PDB file of C-alpha atoms and ligand atoms in Angstrom:
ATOM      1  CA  UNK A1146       7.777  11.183 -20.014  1.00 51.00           C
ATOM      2  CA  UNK A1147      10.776  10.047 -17.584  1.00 51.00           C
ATOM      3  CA  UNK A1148      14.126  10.631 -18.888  1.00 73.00           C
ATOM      4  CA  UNK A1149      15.121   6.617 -18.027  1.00 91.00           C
ATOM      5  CA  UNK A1150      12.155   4.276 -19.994  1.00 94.00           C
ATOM      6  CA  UNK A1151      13.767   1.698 -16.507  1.00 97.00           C
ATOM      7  CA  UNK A1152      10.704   3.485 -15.091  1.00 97.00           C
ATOM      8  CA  UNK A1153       8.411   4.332 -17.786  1.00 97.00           C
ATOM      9  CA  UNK A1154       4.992   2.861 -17.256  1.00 98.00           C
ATOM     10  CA  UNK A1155       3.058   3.983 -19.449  1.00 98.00           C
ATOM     11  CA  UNK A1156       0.368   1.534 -21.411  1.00 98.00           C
ATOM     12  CA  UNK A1157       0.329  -0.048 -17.409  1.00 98.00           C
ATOM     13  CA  UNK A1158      -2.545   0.287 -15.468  1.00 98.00           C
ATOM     14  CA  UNK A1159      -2.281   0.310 -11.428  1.00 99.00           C
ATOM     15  CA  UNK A1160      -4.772  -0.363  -8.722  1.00 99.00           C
ATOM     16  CA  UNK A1161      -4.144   1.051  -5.481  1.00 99.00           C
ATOM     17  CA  UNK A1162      -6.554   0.225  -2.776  1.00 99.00           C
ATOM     18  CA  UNK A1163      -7.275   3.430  -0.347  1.00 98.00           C
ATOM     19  CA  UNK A1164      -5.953   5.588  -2.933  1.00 98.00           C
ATOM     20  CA  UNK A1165      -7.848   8.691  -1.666  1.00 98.00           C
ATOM     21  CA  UNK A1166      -5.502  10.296   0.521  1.00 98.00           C
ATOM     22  CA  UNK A1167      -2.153  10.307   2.780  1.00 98.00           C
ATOM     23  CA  UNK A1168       0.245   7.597   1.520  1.00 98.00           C
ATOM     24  CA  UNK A1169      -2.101   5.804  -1.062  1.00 99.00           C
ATOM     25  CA  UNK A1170      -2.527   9.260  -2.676  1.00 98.00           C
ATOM     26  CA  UNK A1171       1.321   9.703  -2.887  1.00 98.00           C
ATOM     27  CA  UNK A1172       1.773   6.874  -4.544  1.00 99.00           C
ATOM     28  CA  UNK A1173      -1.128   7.286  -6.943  1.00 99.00           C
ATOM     29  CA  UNK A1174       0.496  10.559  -7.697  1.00 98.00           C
ATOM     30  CA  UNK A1175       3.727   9.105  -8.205  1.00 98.00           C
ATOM     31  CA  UNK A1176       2.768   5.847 -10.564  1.00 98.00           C
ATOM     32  CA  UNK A1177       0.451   8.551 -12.744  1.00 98.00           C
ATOM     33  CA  UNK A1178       3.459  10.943 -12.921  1.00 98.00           C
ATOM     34  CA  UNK A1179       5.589   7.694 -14.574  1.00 97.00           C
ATOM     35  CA  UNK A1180       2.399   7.442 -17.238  1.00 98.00           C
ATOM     36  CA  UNK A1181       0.464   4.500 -15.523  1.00 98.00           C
ATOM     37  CA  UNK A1182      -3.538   4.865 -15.680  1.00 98.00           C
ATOM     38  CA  UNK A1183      -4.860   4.485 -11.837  1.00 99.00           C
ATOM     39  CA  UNK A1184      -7.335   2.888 -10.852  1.00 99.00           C
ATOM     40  CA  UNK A1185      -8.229   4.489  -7.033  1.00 99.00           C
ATOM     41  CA  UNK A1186     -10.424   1.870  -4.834  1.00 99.00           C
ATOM     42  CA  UNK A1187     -11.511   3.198  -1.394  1.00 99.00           C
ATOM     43  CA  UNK A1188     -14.783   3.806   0.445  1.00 98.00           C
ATOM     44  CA  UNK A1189     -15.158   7.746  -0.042  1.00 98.00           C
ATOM     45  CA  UNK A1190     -16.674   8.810  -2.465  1.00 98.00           C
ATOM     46  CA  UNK A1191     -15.730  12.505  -2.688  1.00 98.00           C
ATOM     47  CA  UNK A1192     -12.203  11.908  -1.613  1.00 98.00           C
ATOM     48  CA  UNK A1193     -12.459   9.403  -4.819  1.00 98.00           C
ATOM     49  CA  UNK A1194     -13.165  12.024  -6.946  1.00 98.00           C
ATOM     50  CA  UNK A1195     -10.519  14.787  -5.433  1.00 98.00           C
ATOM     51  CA  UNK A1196      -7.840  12.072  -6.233  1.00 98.00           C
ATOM     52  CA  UNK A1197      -9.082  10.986  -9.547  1.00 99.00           C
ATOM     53  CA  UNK A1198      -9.130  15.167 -10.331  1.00 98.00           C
ATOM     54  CA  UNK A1199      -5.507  15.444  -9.702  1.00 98.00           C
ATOM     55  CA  UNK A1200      -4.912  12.168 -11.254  1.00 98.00           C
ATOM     56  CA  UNK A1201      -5.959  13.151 -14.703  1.00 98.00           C
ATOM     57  CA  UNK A1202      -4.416  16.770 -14.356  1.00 98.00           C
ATOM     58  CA  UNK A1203      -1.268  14.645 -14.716  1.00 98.00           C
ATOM     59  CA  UNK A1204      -2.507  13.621 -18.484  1.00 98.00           C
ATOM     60  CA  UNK A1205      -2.981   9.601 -17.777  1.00 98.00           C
ATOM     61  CA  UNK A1206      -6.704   7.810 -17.379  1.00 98.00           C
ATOM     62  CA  UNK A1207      -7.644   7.453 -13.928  1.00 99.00           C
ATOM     63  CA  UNK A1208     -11.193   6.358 -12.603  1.00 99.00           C
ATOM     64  CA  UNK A1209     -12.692   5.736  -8.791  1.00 99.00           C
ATOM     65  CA  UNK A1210     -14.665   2.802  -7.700  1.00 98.00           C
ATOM     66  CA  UNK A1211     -16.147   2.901  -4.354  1.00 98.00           C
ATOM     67  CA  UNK A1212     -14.397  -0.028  -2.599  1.00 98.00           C
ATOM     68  CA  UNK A1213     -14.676  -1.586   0.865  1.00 99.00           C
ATOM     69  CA  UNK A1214     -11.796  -4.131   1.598  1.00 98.00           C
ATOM     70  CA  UNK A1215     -13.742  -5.994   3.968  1.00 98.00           C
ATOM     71  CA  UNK A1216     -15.880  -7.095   1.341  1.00 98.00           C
ATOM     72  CA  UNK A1217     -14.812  -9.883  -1.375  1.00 98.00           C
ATOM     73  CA  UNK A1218     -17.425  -9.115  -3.574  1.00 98.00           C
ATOM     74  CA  UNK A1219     -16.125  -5.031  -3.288  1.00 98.00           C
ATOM     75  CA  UNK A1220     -12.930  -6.087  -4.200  1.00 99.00           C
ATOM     76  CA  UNK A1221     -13.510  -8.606  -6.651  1.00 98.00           C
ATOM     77  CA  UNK A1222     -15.442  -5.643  -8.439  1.00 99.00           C
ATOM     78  CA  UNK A1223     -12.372  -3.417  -8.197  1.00 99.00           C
ATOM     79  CA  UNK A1224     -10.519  -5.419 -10.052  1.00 99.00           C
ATOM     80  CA  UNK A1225     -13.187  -5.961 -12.863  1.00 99.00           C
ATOM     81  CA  UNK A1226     -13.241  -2.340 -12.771  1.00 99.00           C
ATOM     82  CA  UNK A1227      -9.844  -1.754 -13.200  1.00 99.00           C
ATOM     83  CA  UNK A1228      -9.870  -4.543 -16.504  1.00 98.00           C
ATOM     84  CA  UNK A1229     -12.859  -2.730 -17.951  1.00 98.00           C
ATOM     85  CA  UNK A1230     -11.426   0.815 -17.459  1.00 98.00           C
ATOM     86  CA  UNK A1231      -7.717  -0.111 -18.627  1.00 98.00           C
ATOM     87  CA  UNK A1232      -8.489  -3.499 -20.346  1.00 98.00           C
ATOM     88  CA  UNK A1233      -5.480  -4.590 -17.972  1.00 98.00           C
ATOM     89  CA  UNK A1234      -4.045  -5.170 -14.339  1.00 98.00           C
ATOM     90  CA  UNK A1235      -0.434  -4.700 -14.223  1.00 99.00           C
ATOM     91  CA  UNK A1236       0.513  -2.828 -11.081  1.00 99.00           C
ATOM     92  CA  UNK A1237      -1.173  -3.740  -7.419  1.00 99.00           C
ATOM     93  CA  UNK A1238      -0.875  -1.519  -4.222  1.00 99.00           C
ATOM     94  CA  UNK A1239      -2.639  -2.899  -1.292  1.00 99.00           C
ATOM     95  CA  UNK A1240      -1.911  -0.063   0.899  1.00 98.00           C
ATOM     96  CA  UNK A1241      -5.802   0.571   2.611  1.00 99.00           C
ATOM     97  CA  UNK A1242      -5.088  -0.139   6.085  1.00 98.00           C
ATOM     98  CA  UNK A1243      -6.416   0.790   9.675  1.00 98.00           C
ATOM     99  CA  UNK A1244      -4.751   1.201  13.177  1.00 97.00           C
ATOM    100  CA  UNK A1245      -5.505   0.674  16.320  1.00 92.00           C
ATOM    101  CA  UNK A1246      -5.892  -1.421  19.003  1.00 88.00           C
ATOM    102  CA  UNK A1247      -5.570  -0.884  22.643  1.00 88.00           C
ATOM    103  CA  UNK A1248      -3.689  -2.367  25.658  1.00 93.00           C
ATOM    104  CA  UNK A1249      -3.851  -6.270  24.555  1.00 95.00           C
ATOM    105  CA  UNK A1250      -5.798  -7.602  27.657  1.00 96.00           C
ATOM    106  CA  UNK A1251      -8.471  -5.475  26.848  1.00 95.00           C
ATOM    107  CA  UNK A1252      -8.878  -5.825  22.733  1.00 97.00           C
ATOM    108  CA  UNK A1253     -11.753  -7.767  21.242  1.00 97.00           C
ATOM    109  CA  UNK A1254     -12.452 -10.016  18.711  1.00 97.00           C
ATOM    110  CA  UNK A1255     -14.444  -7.079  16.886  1.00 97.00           C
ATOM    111  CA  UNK A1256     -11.662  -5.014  17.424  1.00 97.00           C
ATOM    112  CA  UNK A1257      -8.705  -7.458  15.979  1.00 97.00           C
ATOM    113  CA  UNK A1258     -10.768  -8.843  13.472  1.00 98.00           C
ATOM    114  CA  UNK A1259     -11.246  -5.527  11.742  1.00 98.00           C
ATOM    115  CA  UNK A1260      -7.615  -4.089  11.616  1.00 98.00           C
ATOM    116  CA  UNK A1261      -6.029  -7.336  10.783  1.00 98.00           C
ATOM    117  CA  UNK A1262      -9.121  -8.492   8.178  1.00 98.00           C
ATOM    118  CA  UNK A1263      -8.534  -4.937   6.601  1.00 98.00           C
ATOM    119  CA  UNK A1264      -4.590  -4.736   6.878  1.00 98.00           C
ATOM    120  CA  UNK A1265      -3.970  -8.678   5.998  1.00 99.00           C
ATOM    121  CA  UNK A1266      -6.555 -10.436   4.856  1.00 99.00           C
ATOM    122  CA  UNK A1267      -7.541  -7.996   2.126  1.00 99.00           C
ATOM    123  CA  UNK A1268      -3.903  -7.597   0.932  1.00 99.00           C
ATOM    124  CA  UNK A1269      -4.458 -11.510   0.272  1.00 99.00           C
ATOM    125  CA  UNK A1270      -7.957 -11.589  -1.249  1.00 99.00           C
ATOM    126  CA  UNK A1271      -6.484  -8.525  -3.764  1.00 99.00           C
ATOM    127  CA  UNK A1272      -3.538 -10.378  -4.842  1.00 99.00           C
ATOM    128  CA  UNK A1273      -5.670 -13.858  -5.297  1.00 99.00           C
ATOM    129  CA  UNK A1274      -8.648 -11.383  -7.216  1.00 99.00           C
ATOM    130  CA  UNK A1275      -5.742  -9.659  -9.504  1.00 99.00           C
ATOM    131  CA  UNK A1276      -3.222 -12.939 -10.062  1.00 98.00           C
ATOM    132  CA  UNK A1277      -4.763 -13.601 -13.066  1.00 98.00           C
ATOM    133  CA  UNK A1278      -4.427 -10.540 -15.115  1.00 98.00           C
ATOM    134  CA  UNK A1279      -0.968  -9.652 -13.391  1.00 98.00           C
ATOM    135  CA  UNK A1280       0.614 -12.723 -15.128  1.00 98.00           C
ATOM    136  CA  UNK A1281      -1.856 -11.900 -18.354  1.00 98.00           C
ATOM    137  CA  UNK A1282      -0.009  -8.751 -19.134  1.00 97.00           C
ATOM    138  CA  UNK A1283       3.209 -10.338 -18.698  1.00 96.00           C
ATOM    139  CA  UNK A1284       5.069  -7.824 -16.362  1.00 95.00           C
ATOM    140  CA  UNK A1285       2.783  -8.189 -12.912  1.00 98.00           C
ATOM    141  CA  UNK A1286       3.826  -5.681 -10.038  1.00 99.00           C
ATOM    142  CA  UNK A1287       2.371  -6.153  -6.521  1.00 99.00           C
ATOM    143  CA  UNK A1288       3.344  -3.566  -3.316  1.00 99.00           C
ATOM    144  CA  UNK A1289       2.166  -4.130   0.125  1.00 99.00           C
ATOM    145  CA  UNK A1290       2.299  -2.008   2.585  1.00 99.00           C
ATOM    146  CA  UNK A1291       3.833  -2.574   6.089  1.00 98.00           C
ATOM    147  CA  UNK A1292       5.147  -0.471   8.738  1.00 98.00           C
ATOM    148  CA  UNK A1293       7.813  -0.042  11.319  1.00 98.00           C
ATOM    149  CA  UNK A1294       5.186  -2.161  13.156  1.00 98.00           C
ATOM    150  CA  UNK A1295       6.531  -4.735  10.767  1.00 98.00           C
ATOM    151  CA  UNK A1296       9.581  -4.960  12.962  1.00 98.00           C
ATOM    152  CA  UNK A1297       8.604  -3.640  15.907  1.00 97.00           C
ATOM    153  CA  UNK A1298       6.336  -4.472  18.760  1.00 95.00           C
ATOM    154  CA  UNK A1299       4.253  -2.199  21.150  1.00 91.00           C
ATOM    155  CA  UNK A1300       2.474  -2.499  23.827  1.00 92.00           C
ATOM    156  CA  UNK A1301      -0.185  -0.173  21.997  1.00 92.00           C
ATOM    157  CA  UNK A1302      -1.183  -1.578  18.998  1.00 95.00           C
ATOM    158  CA  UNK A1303      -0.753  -5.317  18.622  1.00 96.00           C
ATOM    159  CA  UNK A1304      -3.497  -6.085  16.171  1.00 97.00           C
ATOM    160  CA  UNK A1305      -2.361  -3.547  13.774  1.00 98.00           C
ATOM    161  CA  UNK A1306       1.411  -4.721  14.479  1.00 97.00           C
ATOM    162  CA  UNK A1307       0.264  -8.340  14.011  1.00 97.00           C
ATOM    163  CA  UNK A1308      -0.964  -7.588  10.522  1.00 98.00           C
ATOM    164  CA  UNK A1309       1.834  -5.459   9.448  1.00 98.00           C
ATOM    165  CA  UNK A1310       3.986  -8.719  10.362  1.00 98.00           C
ATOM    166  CA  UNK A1311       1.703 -11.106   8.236  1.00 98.00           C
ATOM    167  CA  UNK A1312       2.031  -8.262   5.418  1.00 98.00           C
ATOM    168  CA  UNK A1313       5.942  -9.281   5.133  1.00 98.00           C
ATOM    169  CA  UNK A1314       5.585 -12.727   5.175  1.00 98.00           C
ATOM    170  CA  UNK A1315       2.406 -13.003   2.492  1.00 98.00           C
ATOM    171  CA  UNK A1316       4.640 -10.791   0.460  1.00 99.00           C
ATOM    172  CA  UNK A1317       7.688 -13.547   0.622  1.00 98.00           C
ATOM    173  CA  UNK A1318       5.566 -15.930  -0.328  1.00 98.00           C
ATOM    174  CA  UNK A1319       3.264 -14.579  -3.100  1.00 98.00           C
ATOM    175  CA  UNK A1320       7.285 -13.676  -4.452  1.00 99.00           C
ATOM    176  CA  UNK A1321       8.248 -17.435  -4.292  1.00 98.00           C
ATOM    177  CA  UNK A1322       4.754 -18.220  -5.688  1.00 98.00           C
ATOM    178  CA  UNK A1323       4.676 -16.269  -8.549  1.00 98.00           C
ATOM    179  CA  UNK A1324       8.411 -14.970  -9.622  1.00 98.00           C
ATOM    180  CA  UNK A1325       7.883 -17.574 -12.976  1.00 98.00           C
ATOM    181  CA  UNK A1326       4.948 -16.615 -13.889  1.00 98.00           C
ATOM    182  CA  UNK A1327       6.764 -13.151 -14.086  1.00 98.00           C
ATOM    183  CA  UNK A1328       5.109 -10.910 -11.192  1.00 98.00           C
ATOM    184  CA  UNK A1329       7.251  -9.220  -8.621  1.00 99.00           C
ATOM    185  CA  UNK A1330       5.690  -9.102  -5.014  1.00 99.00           C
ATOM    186  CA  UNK A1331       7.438  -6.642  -2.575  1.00 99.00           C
ATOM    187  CA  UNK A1332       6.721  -4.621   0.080  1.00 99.00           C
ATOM    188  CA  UNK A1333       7.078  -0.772   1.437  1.00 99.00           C
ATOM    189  CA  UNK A1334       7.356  -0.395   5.199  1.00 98.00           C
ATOM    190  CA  UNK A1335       6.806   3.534   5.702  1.00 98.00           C
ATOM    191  CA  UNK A1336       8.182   5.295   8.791  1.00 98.00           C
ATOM    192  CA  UNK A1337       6.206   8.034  10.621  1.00 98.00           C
ATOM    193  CA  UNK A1338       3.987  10.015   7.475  1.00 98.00           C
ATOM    194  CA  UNK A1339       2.069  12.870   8.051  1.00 98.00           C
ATOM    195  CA  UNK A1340      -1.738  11.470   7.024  1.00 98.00           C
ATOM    196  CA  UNK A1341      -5.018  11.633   8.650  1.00 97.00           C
ATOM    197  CA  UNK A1342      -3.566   8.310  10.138  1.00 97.00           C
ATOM    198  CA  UNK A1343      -0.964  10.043  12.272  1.00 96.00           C
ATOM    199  CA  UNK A1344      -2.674  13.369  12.335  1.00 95.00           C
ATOM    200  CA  UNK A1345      -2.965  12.845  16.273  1.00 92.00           C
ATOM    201  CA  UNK A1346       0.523  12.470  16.844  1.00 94.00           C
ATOM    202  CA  UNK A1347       2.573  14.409  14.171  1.00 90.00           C
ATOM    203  CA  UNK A1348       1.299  17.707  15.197  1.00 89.00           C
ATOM    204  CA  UNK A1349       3.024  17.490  18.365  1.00 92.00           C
ATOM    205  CA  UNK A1350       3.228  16.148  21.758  1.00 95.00           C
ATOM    206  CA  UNK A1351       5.504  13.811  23.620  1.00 94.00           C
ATOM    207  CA  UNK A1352       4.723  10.927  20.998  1.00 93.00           C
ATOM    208  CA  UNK A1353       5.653  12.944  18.489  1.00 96.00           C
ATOM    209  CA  UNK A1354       9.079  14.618  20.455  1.00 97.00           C
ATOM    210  CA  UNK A1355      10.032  10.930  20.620  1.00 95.00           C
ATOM    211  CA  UNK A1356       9.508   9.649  16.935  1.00 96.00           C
ATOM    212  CA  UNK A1357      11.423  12.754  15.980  1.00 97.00           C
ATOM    213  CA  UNK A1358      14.135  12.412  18.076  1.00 97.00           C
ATOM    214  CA  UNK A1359      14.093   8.785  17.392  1.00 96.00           C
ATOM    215  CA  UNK A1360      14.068   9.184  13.255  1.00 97.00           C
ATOM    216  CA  UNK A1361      17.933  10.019  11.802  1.00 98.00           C
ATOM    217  CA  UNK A1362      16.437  12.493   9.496  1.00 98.00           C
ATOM    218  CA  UNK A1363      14.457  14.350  12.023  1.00 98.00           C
ATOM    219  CA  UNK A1364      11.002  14.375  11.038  1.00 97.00           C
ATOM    220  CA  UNK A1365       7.980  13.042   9.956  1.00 98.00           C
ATOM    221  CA  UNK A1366       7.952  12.271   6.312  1.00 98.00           C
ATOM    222  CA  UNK A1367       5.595  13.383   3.312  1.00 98.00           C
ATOM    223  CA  UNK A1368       3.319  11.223   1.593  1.00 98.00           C
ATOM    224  CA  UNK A1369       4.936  11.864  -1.423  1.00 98.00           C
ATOM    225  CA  UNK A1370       8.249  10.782  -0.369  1.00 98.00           C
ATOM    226  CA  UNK A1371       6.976   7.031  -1.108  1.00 98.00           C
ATOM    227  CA  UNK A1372       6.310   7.785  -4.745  1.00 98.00           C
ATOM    228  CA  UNK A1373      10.047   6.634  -5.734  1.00 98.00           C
ATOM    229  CA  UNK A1374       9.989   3.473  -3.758  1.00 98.00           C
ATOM    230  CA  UNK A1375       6.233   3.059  -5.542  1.00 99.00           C
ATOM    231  CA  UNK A1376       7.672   3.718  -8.869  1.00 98.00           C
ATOM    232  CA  UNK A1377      10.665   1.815  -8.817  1.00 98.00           C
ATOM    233  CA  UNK A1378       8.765  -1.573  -7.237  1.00 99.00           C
ATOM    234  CA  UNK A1379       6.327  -0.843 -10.225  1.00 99.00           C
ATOM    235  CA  UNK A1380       8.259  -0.350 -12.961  1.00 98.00           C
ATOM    236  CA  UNK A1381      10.912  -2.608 -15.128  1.00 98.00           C
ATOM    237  CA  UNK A1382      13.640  -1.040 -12.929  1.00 98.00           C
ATOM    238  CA  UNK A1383      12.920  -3.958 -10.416  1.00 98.00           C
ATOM    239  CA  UNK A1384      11.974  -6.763 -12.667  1.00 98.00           C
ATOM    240  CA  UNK A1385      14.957  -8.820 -10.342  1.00 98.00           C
ATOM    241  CA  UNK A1386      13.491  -7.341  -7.463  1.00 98.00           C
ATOM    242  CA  UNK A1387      11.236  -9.706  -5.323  1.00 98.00           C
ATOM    243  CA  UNK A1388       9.923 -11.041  -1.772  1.00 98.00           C
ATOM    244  CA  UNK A1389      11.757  -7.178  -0.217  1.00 98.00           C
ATOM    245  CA  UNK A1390      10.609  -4.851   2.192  1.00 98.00           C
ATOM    246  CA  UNK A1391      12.401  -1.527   1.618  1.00 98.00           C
ATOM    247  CA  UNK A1392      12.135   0.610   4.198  1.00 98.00           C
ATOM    248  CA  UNK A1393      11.043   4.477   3.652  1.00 98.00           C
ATOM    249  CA  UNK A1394      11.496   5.758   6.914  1.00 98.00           C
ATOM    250  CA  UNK A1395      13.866   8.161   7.247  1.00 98.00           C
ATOM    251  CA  UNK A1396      16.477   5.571   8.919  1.00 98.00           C
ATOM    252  CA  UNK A1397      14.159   4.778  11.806  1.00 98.00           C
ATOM    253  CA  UNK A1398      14.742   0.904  11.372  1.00 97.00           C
ATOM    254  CA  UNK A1399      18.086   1.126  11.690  1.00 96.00           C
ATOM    255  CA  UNK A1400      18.702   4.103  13.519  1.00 87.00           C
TER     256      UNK A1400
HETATM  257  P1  NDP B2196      -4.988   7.223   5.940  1.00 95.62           P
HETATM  258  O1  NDP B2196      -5.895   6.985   7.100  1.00 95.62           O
HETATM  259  O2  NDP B2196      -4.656   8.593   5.522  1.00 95.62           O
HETATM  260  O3  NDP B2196      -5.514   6.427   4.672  1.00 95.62           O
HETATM  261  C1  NDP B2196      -6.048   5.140   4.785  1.00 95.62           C
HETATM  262  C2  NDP B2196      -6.639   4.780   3.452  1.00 95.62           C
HETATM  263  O4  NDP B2196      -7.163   3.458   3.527  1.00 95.62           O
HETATM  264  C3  NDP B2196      -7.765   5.704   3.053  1.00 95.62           C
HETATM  265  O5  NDP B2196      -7.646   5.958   1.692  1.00 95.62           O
HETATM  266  C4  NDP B2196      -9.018   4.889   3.339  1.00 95.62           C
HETATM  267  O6  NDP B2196     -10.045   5.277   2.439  1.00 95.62           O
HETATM  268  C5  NDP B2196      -8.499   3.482   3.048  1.00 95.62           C
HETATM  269  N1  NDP B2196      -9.250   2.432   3.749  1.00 95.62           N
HETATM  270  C6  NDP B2196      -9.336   2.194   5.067  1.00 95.62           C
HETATM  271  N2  NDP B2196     -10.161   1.170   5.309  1.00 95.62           N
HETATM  272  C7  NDP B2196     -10.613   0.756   4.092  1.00 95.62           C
HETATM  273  C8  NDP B2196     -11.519  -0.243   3.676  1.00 95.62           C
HETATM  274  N3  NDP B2196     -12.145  -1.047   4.546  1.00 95.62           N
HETATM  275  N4  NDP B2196     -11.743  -0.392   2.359  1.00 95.62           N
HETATM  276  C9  NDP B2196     -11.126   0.407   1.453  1.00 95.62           C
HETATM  277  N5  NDP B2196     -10.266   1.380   1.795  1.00 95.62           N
HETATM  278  C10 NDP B2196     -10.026   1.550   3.099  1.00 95.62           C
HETATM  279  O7  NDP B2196      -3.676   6.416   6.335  1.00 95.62           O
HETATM  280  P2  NDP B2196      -2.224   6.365   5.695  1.00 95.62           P
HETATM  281  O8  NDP B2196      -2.170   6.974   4.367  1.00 95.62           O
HETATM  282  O9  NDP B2196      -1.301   6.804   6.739  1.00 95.62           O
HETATM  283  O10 NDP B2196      -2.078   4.781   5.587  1.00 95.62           O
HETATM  284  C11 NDP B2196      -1.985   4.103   4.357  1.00 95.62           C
HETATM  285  C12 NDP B2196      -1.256   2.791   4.602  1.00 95.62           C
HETATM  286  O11 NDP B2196       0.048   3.060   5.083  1.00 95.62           O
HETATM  287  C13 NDP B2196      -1.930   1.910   5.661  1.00 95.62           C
HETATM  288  O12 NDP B2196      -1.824   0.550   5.286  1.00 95.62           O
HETATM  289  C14 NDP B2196      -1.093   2.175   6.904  1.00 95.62           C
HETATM  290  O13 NDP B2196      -1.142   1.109   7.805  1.00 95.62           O
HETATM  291  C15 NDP B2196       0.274   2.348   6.275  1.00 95.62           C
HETATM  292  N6  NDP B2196       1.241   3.053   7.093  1.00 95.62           N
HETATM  293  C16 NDP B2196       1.076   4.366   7.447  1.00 95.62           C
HETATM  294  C17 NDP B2196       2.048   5.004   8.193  1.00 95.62           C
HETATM  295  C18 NDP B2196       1.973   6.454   8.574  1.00 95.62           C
HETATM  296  O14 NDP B2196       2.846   6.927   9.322  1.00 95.62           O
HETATM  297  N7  NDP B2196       1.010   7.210   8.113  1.00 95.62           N
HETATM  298  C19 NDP B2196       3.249   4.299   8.643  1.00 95.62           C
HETATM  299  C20 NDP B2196       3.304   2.936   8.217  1.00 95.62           C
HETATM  300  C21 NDP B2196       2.347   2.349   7.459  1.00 95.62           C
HETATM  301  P3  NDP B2196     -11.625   5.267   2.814  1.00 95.62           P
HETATM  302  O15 NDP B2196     -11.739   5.623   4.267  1.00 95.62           O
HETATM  303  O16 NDP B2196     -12.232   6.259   1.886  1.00 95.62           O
HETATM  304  O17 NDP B2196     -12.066   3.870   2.528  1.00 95.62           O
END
C-alpha cells in the first residue's frame, strides 16, 4: 500500500493502450504498484501476456486484450473489456503511438494517415469509447501522451510531430469538456526513453551524442521514470489538476 492514500488507487481500474512494453509498460508498472487493476490493450499477443505476468506479480488484477487502435470496433472492445474484467473504467492512458515520417516533400497519404490516425485520432476515439464510465465511477483520469515533438518541429518527422501537437490541444479541450462531470484530462510529454521506439538512436551515434548533450540531466531516460508522473495524473493527488502537459524529460524543454 503507499504510505500517502493522495495516491492510493486501489478499487480503480486503468486502461493503458500499448501497454506491452517501453513507456506504456512503465506506466502499467507504476499504476499496478499504487493498487490499480490494468487493463493492457495492444496488438501482441505474447508481449500481452509478459506484461500482464509482471502485472499480477505486483498482487492487483490485470488482463490483456489484443487491441489495434486503428480499429473502432478494437477499441470499443477494449473498453468493454476493461468494464467486464474490473466492472469499471476509471483511469485512461492513450499512450500506443508510432513514429516516423520522412523528409515532408516526400511523405504520403498512407504514410501520415497511419502515424497521426494511430497517435491522434485513437487518443480521441478512446476518450469518446471510455467517457461514459470515467464520469460513472465518479473520479475519471485520462493521460495522453505527447512528446518533445509536442513543442518542437523537425524536419524529420512531421506527421508524428503533427500528432503529438493535436495530442496537447485534444487534451485542453476534453479538460474544459469534462472537468464537471469530474474527469481530469492531462497529458505526459516524455523526453528521449530508451524503448524499442528509440532503440536506433539511444545506443549511440551522432543523434544520440546530440540528445545527450542537449538533455540537462545527461541521458536518455528509463521507462520507468514516467511511473510518478502516471501515478500522480491518476490518482486523487491531482483531482485540481487538468488540461497540463508535464514534461518528463530530463529538462530538455527548457534546457
Ligand atoms: P514502443 O514502440 O516501445 O511502444 C509502442 C507501443 O504502442 C507498443 O506497446 C505497441 O504495441 C503499441 N502500439 C503501436 N501501434 C498500435 C496500434 N495500432 N494499436 C495498439 N497498440 C499499438 O514505443 P514507446 O514506449 O517509446 O512509445 C510509447 C508512447 O510514448 C508513444 O505514444 C510515443 O510516441 C511516446 N513517446 C516516446 C518517446 C521515447 O523517447 N521513447 C518520447 C516521446 C513520446 P503493439 O505493437 O503490440 O500493438
Amino acid at each position: 500500500m503507499p504510505a500517502n492514500p493522495l495516491f492510493d488507487l486501489t478499487g480503480t481500474a486503468a486502461l493503458v493502450t500499448g501497454g506491452n512494453g517501453g513507456i506504456g509498460r512503465g506506466i502499467a508498472l507504476g499504476l499496478a504498484g499504487a493498487g490499480a487493476d490494468v487493463m493492457v490493450a495492444a496488438r501482441n499477443e505474447a508481449k500481452n501476456a509478459a506484461v500482464v505476468a509482471e502485472l499480477r506479480a505486483l498482487g492487483i488484477r490485470a488482463e490483456a486484450v489484443a487491441c489495434d487502435v486503428l480499429d473502432l470496433a478494437s477499441i470499443e472492445a477494449a473498453v468493454a473489456a476493461t468494464v467486464d474484467a474490473f466492472g469499471r473504467l476509471d483511469i485512461l492512458v492513450n499512450n500506443a503511438g508510432v513514429a516516423g515520417g520522412g523528409r515532408p516533400e516526400s511523405i504520403t497519404d498512407e504514410v501520415w494517415d497511419r502515424i497521426v490516425d494511430t497517435n491522434l485520432r485513437a487518443v480521441f476515439q478512446c476518450c469518446r469509447a471510455a467517457h461514459p464510465h470515467l464520469k460513472a465511477g465518479g473520479r475519471g483520469k485520462v493521460i495522453n501522451i505527447g512528446s518533445m515533438y509536442s513543442l518542437f518541429g523537425s524536419p524529420r518527422v512531421l506527421p508524428y510531430a503533427a500528432s503529438k501537437g493535436g495530442v496537447i490541444q485534444l487534451t485542453k479541450s476534453l479538460a474544459t469538456a469534462w472537468a464537471r462531470d469530474s474527469i481530469q484530462v492531462n497529458a505526459i510529454l516524455p523526453g528521449w526513453i530508451t524503448t524499442e521506439m528509440t532503440a536506433g538512436v539511444a545506443s549511440g551515434g551522432p543523434m544520440h551524442d546530440s540528445i545527450v548533450s542537449r538533455t540537462p540531466a545527461g541521458r536518455f531516460g528509463e521507462p520507468e521514470e514516467l511511473a510518478g508522473a502516471g501515478v500522480f495524473l491518476a490518482s486523487h493527488a491531482s483531482d485540481f489538476v487538468t488540461g497540463i502537459t508535464l514534461p518528463v524529460d530530463g529538462g530538455y524543454a527548457v534546457g
